[in-house]
mmCIF file of C-alpha atoms and ligand atoms in Angstrom:
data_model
loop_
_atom_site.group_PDB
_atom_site.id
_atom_site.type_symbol
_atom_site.label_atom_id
_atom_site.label_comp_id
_atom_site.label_asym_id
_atom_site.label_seq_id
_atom_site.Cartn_x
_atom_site.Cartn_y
_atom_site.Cartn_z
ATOM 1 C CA UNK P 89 53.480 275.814 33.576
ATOM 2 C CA UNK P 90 54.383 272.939 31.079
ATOM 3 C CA UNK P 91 57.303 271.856 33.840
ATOM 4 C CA UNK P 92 54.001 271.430 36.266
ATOM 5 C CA UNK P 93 52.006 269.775 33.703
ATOM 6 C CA UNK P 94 54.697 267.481 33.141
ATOM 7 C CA UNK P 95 55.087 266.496 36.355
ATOM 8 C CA UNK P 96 51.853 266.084 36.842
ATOM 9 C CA UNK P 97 51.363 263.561 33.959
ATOM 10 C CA UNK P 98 54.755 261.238 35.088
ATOM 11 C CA UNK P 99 53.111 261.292 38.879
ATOM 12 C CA UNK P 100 50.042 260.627 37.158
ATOM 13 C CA UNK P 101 51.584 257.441 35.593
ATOM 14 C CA UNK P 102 53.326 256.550 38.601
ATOM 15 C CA UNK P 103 50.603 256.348 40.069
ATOM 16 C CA UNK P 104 48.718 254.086 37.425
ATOM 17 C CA UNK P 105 51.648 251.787 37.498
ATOM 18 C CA UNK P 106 51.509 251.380 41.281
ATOM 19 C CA UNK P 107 47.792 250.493 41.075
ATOM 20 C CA UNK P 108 48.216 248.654 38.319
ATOM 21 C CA UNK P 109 50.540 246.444 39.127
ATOM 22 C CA UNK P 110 48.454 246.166 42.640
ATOM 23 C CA UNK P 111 45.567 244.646 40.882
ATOM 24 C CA UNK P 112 47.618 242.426 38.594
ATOM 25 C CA UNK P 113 49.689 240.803 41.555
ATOM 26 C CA UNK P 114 46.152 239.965 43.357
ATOM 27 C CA UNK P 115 44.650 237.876 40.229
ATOM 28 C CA UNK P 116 43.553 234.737 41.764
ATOM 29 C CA UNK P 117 45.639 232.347 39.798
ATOM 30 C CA UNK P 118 48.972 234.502 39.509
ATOM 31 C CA UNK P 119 51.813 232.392 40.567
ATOM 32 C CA UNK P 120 53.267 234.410 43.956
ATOM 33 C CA UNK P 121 56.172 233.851 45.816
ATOM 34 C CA UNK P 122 53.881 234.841 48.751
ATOM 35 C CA UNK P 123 51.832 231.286 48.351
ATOM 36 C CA UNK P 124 54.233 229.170 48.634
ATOM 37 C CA UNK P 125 54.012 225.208 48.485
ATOM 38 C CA UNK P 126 56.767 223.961 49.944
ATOM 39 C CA UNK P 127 59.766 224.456 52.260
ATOM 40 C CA UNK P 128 62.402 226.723 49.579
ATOM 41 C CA UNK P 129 59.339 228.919 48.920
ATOM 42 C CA UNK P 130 58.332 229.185 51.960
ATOM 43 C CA UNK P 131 61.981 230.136 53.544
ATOM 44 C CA UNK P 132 62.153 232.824 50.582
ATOM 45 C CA UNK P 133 58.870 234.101 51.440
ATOM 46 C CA UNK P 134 59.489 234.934 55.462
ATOM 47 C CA UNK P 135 63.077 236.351 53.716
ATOM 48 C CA UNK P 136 60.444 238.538 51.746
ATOM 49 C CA UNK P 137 58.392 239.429 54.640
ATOM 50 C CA UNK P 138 61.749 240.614 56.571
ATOM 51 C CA UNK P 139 63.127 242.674 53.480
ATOM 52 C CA UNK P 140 59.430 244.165 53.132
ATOM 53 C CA UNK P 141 58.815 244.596 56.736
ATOM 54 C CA UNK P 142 62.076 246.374 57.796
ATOM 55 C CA UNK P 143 62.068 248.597 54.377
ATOM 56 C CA UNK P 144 58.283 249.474 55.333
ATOM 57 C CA UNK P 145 59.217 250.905 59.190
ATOM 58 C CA UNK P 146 62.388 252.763 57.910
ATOM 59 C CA UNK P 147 60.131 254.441 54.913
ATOM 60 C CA UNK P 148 57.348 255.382 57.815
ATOM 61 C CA UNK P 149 60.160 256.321 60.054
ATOM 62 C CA UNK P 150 61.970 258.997 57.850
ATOM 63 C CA UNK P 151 59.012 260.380 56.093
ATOM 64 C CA UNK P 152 57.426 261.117 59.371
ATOM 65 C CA UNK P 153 60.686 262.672 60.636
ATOM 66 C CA UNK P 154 61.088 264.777 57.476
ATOM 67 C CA UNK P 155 57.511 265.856 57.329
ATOM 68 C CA UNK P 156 57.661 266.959 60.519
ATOM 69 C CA UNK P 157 60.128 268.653 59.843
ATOM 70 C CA UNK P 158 59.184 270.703 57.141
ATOM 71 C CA UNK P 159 56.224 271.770 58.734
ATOM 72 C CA UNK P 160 57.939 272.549 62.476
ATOM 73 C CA UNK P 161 61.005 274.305 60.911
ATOM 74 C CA UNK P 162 58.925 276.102 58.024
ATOM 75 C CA UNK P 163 60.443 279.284 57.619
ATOM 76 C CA UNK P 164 57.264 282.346 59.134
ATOM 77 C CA UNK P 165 56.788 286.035 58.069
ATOM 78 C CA UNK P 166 58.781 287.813 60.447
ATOM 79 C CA UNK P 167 60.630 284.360 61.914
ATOM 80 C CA UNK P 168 64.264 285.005 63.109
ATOM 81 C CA UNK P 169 67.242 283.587 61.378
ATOM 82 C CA UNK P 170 67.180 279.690 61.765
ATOM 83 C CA UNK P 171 70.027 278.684 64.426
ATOM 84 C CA UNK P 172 73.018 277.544 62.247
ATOM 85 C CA UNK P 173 74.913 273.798 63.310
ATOM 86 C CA UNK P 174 77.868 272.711 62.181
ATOM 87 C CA UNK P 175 76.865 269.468 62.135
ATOM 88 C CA UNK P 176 75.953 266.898 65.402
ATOM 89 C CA UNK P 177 78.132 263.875 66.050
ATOM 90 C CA UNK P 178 75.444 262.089 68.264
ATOM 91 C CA UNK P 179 73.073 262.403 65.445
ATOM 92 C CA UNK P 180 75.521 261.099 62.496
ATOM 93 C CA UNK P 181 76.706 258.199 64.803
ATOM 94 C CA UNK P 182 73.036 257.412 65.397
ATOM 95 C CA UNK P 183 72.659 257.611 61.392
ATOM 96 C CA UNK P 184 75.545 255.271 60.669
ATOM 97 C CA UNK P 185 75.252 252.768 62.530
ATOM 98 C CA UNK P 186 71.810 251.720 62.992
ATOM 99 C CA UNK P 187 71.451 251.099 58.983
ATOM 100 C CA UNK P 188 74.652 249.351 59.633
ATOM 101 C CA UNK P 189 73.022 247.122 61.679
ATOM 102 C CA UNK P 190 69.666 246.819 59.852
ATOM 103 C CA UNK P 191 71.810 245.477 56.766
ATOM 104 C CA UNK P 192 74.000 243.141 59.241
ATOM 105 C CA UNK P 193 70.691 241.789 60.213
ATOM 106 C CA UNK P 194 69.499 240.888 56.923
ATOM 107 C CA UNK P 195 72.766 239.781 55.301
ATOM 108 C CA UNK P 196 72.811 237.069 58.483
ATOM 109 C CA UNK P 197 68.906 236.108 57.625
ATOM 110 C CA UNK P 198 69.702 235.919 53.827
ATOM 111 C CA UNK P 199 73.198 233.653 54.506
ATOM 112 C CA UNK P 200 70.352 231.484 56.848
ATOM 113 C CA UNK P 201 68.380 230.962 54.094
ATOM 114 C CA UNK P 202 70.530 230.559 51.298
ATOM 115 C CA UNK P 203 72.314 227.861 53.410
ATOM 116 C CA UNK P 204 68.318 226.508 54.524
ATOM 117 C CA UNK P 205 67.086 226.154 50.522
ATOM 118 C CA UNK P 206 70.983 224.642 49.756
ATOM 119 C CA UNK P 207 70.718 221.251 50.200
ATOM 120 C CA UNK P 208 67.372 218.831 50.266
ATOM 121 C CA UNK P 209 66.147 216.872 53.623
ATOM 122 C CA UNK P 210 66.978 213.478 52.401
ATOM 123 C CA UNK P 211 68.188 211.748 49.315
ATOM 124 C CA UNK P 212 66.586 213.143 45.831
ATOM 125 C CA UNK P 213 62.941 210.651 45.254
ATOM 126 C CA UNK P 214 63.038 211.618 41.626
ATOM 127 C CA UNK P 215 65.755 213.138 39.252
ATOM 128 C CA UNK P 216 64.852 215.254 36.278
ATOM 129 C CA UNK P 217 67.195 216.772 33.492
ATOM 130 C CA UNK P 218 65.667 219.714 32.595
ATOM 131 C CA UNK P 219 66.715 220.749 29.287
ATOM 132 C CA UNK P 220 65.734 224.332 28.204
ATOM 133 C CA UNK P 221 64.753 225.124 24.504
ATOM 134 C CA UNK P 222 63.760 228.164 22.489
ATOM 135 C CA UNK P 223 61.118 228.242 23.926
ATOM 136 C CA UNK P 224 59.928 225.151 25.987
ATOM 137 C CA UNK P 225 60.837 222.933 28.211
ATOM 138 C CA UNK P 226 61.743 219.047 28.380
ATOM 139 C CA UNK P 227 61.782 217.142 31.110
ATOM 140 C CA UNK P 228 63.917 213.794 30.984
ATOM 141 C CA UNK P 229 62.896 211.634 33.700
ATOM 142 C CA UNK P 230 66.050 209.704 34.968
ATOM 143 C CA UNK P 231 66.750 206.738 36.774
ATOM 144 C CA UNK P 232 70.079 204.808 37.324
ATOM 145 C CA UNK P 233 71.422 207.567 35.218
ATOM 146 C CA UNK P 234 70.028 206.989 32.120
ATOM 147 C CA UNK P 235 66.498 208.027 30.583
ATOM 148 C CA UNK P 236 63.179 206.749 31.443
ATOM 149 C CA UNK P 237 60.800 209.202 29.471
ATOM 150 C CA UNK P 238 60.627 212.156 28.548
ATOM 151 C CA UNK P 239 57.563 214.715 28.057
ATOM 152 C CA UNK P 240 57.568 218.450 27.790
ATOM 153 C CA UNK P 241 55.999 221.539 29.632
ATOM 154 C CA UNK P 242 54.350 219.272 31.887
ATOM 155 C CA UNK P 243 56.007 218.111 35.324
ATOM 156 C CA UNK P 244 54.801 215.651 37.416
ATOM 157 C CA UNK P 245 55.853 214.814 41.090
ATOM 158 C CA UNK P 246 54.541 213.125 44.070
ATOM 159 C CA UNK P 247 53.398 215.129 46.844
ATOM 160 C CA UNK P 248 56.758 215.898 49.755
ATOM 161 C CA UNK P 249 58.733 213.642 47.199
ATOM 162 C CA UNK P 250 62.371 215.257 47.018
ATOM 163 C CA UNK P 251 62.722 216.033 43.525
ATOM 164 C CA UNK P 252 66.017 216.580 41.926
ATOM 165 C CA UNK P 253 66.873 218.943 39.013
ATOM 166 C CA UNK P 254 69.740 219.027 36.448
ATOM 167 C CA UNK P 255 69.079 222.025 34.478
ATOM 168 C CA UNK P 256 70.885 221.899 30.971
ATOM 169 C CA UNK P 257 70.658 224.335 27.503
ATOM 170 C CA UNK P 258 72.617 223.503 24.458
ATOM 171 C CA UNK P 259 71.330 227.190 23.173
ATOM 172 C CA UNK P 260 71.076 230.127 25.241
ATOM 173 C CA UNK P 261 70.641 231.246 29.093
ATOM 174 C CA UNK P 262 67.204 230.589 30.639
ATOM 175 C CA UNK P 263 65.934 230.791 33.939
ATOM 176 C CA UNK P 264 63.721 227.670 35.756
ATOM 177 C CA UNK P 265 61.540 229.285 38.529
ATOM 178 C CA UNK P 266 58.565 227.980 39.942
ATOM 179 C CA UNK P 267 57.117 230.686 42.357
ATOM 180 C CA UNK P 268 55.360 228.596 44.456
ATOM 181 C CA UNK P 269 57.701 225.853 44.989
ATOM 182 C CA UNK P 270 61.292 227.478 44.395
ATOM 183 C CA UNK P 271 63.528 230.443 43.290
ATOM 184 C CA UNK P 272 64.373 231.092 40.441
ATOM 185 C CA UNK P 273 68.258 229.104 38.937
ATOM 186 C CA UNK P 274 69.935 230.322 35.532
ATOM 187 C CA UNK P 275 70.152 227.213 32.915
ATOM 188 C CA UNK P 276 73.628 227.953 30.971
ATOM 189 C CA UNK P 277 75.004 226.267 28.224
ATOM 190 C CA UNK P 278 78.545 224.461 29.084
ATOM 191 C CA UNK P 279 77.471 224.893 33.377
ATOM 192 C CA UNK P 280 74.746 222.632 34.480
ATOM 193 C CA UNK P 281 73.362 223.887 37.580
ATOM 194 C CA UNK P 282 70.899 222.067 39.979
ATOM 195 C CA UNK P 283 67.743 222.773 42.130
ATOM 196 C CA UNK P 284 65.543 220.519 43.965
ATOM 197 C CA UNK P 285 62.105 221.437 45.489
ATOM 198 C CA UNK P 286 59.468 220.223 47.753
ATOM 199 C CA UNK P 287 55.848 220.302 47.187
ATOM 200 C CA UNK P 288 54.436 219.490 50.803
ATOM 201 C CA UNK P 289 50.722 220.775 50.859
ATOM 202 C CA UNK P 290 48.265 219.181 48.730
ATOM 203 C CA UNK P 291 44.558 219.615 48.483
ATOM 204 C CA UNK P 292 42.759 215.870 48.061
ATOM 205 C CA UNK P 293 39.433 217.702 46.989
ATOM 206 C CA UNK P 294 40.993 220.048 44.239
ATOM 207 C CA UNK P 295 43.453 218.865 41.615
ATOM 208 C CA UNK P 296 43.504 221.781 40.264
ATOM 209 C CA UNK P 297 45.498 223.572 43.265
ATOM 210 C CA UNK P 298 47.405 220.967 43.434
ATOM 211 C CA UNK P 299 48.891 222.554 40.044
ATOM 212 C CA UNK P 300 51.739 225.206 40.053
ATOM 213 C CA UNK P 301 52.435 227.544 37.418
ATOM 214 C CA UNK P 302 56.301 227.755 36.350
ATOM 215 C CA UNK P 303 58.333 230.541 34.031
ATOM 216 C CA UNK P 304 61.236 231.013 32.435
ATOM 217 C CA UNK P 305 62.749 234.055 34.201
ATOM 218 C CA UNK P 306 65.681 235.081 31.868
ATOM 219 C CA UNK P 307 65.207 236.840 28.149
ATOM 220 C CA UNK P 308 66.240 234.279 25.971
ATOM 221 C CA UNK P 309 64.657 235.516 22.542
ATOM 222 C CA UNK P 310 61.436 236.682 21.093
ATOM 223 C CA UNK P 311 59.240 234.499 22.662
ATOM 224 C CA UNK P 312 60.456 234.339 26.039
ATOM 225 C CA UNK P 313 57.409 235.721 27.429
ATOM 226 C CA UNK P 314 55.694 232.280 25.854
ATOM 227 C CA UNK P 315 58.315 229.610 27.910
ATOM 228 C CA UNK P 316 55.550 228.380 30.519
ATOM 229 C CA UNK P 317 55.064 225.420 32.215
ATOM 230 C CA UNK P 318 53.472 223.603 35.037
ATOM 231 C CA UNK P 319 54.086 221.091 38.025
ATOM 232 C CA UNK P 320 51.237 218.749 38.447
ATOM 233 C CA UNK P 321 51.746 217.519 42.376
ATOM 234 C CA UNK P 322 49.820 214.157 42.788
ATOM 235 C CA UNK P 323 49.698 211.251 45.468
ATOM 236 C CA UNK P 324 52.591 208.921 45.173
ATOM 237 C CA UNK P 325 49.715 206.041 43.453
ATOM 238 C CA UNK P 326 48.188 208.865 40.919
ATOM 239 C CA UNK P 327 52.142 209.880 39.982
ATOM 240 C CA UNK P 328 52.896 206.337 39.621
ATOM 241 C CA UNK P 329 50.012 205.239 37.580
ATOM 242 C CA UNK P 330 51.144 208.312 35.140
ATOM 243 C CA UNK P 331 54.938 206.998 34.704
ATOM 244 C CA UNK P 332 53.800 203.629 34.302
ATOM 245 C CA UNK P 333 51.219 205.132 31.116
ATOM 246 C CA UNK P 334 54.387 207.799 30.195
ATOM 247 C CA UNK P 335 56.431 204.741 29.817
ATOM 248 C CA UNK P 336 54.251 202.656 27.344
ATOM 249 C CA UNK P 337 54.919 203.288 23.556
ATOM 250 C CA UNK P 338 52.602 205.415 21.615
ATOM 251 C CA UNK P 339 49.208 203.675 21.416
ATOM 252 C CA UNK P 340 48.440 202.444 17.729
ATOM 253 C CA UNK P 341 44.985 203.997 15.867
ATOM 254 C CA UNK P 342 42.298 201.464 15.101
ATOM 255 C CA UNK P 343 42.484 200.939 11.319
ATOM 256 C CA UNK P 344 40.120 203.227 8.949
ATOM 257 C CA UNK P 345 39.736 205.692 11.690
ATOM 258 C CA UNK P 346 40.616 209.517 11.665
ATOM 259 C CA UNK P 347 43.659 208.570 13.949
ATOM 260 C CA UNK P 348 44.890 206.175 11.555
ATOM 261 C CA UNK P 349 44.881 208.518 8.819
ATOM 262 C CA UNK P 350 46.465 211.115 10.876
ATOM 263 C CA UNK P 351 49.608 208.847 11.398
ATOM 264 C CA UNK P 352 50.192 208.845 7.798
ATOM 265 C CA UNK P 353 49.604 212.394 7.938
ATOM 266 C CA UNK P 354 52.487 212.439 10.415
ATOM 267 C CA UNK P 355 54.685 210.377 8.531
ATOM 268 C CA UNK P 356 54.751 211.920 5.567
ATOM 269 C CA UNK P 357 53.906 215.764 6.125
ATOM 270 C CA UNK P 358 57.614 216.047 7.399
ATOM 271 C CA UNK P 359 56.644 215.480 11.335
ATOM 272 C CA UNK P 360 59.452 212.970 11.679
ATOM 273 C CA UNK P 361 62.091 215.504 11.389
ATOM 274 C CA UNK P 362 61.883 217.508 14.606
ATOM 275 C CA UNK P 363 59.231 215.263 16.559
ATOM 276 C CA UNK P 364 59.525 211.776 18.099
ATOM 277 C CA UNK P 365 56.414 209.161 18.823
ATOM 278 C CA UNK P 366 58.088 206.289 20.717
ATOM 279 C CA UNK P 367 56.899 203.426 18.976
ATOM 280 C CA UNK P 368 56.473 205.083 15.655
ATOM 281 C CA UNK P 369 59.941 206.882 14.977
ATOM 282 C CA UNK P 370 63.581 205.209 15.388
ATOM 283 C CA UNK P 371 64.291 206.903 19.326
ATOM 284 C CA UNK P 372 66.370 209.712 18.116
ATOM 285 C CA UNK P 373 68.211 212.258 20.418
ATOM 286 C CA UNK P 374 68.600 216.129 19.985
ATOM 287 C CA UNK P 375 65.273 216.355 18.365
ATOM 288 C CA UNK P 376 64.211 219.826 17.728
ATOM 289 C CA UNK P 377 60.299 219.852 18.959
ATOM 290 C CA UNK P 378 58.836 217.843 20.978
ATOM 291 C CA UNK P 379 58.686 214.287 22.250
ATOM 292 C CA UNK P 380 55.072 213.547 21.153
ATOM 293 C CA UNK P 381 54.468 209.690 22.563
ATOM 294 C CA UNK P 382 51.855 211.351 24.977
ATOM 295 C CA UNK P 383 50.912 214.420 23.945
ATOM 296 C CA UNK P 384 47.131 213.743 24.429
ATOM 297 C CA UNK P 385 47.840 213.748 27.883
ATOM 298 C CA UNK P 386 49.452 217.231 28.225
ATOM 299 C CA UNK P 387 47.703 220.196 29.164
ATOM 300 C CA UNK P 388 49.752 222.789 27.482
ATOM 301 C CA UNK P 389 50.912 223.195 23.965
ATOM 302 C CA UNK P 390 53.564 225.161 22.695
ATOM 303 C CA UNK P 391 55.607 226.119 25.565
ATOM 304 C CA UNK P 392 52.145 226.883 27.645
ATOM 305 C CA UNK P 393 50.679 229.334 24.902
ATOM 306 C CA UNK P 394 47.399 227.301 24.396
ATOM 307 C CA UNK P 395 45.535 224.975 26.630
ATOM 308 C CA UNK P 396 45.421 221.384 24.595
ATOM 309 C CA UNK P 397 42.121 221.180 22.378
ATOM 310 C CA UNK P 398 41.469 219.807 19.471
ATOM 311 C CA UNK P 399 40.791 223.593 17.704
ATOM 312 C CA UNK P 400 43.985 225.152 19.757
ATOM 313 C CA UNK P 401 46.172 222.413 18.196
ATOM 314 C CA UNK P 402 44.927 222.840 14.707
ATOM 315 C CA UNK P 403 45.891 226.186 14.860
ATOM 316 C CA UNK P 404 48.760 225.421 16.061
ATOM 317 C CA UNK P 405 50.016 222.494 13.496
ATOM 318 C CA UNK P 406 48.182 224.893 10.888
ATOM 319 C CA UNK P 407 49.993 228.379 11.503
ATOM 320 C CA UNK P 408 51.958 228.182 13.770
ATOM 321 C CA UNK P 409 54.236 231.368 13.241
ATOM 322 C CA UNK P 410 51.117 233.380 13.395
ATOM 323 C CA UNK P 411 50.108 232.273 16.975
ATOM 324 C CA UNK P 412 54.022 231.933 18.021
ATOM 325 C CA UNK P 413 55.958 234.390 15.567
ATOM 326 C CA UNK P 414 59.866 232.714 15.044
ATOM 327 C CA UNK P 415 58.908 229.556 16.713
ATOM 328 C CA UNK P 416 61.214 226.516 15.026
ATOM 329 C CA UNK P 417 57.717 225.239 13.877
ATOM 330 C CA UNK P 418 56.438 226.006 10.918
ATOM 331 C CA UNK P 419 53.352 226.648 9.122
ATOM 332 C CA UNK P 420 51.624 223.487 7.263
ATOM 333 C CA UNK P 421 49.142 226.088 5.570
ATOM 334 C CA UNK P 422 51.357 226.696 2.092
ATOM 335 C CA UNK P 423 52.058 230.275 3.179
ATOM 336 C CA UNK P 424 55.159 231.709 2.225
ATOM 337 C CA UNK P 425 57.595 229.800 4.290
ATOM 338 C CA UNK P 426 55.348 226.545 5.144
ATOM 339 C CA UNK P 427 56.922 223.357 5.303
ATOM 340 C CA UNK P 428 54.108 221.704 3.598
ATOM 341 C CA UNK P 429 50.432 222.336 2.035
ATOM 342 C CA UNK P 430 48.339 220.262 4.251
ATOM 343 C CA UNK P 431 44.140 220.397 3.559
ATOM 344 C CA UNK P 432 42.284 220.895 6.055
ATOM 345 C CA UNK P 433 41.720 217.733 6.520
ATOM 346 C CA UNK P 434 45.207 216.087 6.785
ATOM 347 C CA UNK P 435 45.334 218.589 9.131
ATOM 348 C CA UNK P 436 42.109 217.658 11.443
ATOM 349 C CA UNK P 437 43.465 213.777 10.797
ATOM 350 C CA UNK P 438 46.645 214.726 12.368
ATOM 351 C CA UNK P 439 44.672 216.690 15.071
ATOM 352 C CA UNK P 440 42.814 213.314 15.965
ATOM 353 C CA UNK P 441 46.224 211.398 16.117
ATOM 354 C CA UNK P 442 47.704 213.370 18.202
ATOM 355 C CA UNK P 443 44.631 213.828 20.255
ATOM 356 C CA UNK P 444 44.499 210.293 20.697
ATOM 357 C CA UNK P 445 48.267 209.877 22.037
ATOM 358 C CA UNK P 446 47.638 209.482 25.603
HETATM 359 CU CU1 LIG C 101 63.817 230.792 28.149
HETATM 360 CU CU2 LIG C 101 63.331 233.073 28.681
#
């Protein structure tokens, strides 16, 4: 009886699981490798389809066969002794090598498409190091080999632009995946690996489909779960008129204002250490946080765990190891552990700086 009840309760979960995870995948805004945006998602997704599809007829196929089966061959009051085999080469022939073939097929498709998502059309439009950090990302925009700008969480391309990726760490394994644009590629420390993708539809009306959800897809610590991003896809005049803005230094408060104040805040409180502000700061490399020159202009913060307001990001400056527990940040609040004891409102100051960085 408990042995039934048992069962009964795993199934039970099973069963939750399956439906669960049913619901969850149809949420309108999750990122799935079945919407794809461009050619490398797209490939991956027919590759998908095949996997799916021929899995789905071999599951009806067998199940059928052994349910039928088990009710033909049922052993009947009364039934005489079932005819004993001693085995049936035709069948086990039959058995071999039509999964043999099955798997043939899809290790040719999967070569096809490995070899299709390989290499890019044409020459790379943009190039992008990617550097991955515990836990967000930066993305260096290059050109001629050296640095142009550099912002974080936030990547911008024209629409069918060819963009290239170098994808570095100087800490420990992530994964860059954007589901609707591209697979997922492991970002090691000591390999650099590279991706490109392809975003070729667009929607003129919507901006905000025009904006693709991205993960890191390896555990790389504690907050791994909180290593988001996104790819905003524009027209090639939008995406220009953002590198030209990207490129200008940080844009100085009026004097008196709340901004004004908040640069003080920012020069003082400790900021300097981990963040840059081009403009403001000497241009130092292998910061710790954060390039901040445009961080108005973002619509993430912390590695895509709040949405950029003004109340999100004083929580954020204000505790942030309560809303992102072992983050390199620290808390300004004069908890145990703070960097600093900032009021209120040094911290709102600093809140309308940075809010007015764009
Ligand atoms: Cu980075 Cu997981």
């Amino acid at each position: 009886m408990r042995f039934r009840s048992k069962v009964r309760r795993i199934a039970g979960l099973a069963l939750l699981g399956l439906v669960a995870s049913a619901v969850l995948s149809a949420c309108d805004k999750s990122p799935s490798i079945l919407q794809p945006a461009g050619p490398i998602a797209q490939n991956e997704a027919y590759m998908a389809y095949m996997v799916f599809g021929v899995a789905a007829v071999v599951f009806v196929l067998v199940t059928a066969a052994l349910i039928y089966c088990i009710i033909r061959f049922r052993d009947r009051p009364g039934a005489a002794e079932a005819r004993q085999l001693q085995g049936n080469q035709r069948l086990e022939i039959i058995w071999t090598v039509v999964p043999t073939l099955l798997l043939f097929g899809i290790l040719f498709f999967t070569i096809r498409t490995m070899f299709l998502v390989a290499t890019p059309p044409s020459p790379a439009n943009i190039t992008v190091n990617v550097i991955g950090h515990q836990w967000w990302w930066e993305f260096d925009y290059q050109q001629n080999g050296k640095t142009q700008f550099v912002t974080a969480d936030e990547l911008h391309a024209p629409v069918n632009a060819i963009v290239h990726l170098n994808l570095i760490s100087d800490n420990v394994i992530h994964s860059f995946w954007i589901p609707q644009l591209t697979g997922k590629t492991d970002v090691i420390p000591g390999h650099n690996n590279t991706m490109w993708f392809q975003a070729t539809s667009f929607d003129p009306n919507n901006p905000d489909n025009n904006v693709y959800r991205g993960a890191c897809a390896e555990f790389c610590g504690t907050q791994h779960a909180h290593m988001d991003f996104i790819v905003v896809i524009q027209t090639q005049s939008d995406y220009n008129s953002w590198v030209t803005q990207q490129m200008q230094p940080a844009a100085t408060p009026a004097a008196g204002s709340q901004a004004a104040a908040g640069l003080k805040v920012f020069q003082t409180a400790g900021c300097e250490g981990c963040h840059a502000i081009n403009g403001v700061t000497p241009p130092v490399k292998g910061l710790i946080g954060p390039n901040l020159t445009h961080f108005g202009s973002r619509q993430l913060i912390a590695g895509g765990v709040l949405s950029n307001t003004a109340d999100n990001l004083f929580q954020w400056v204000y505790q942030a190891q309560t809303v992102k527990p072992g983050v390199d940040m620290p808390d300004f609040n004069g908890s145990a552990g703070s960097a600093g004891n900032l009021s209120q409102d040094q911290v709102n100051a600093l809140v309308a700086y940075l809010e007015s960085l764009q």
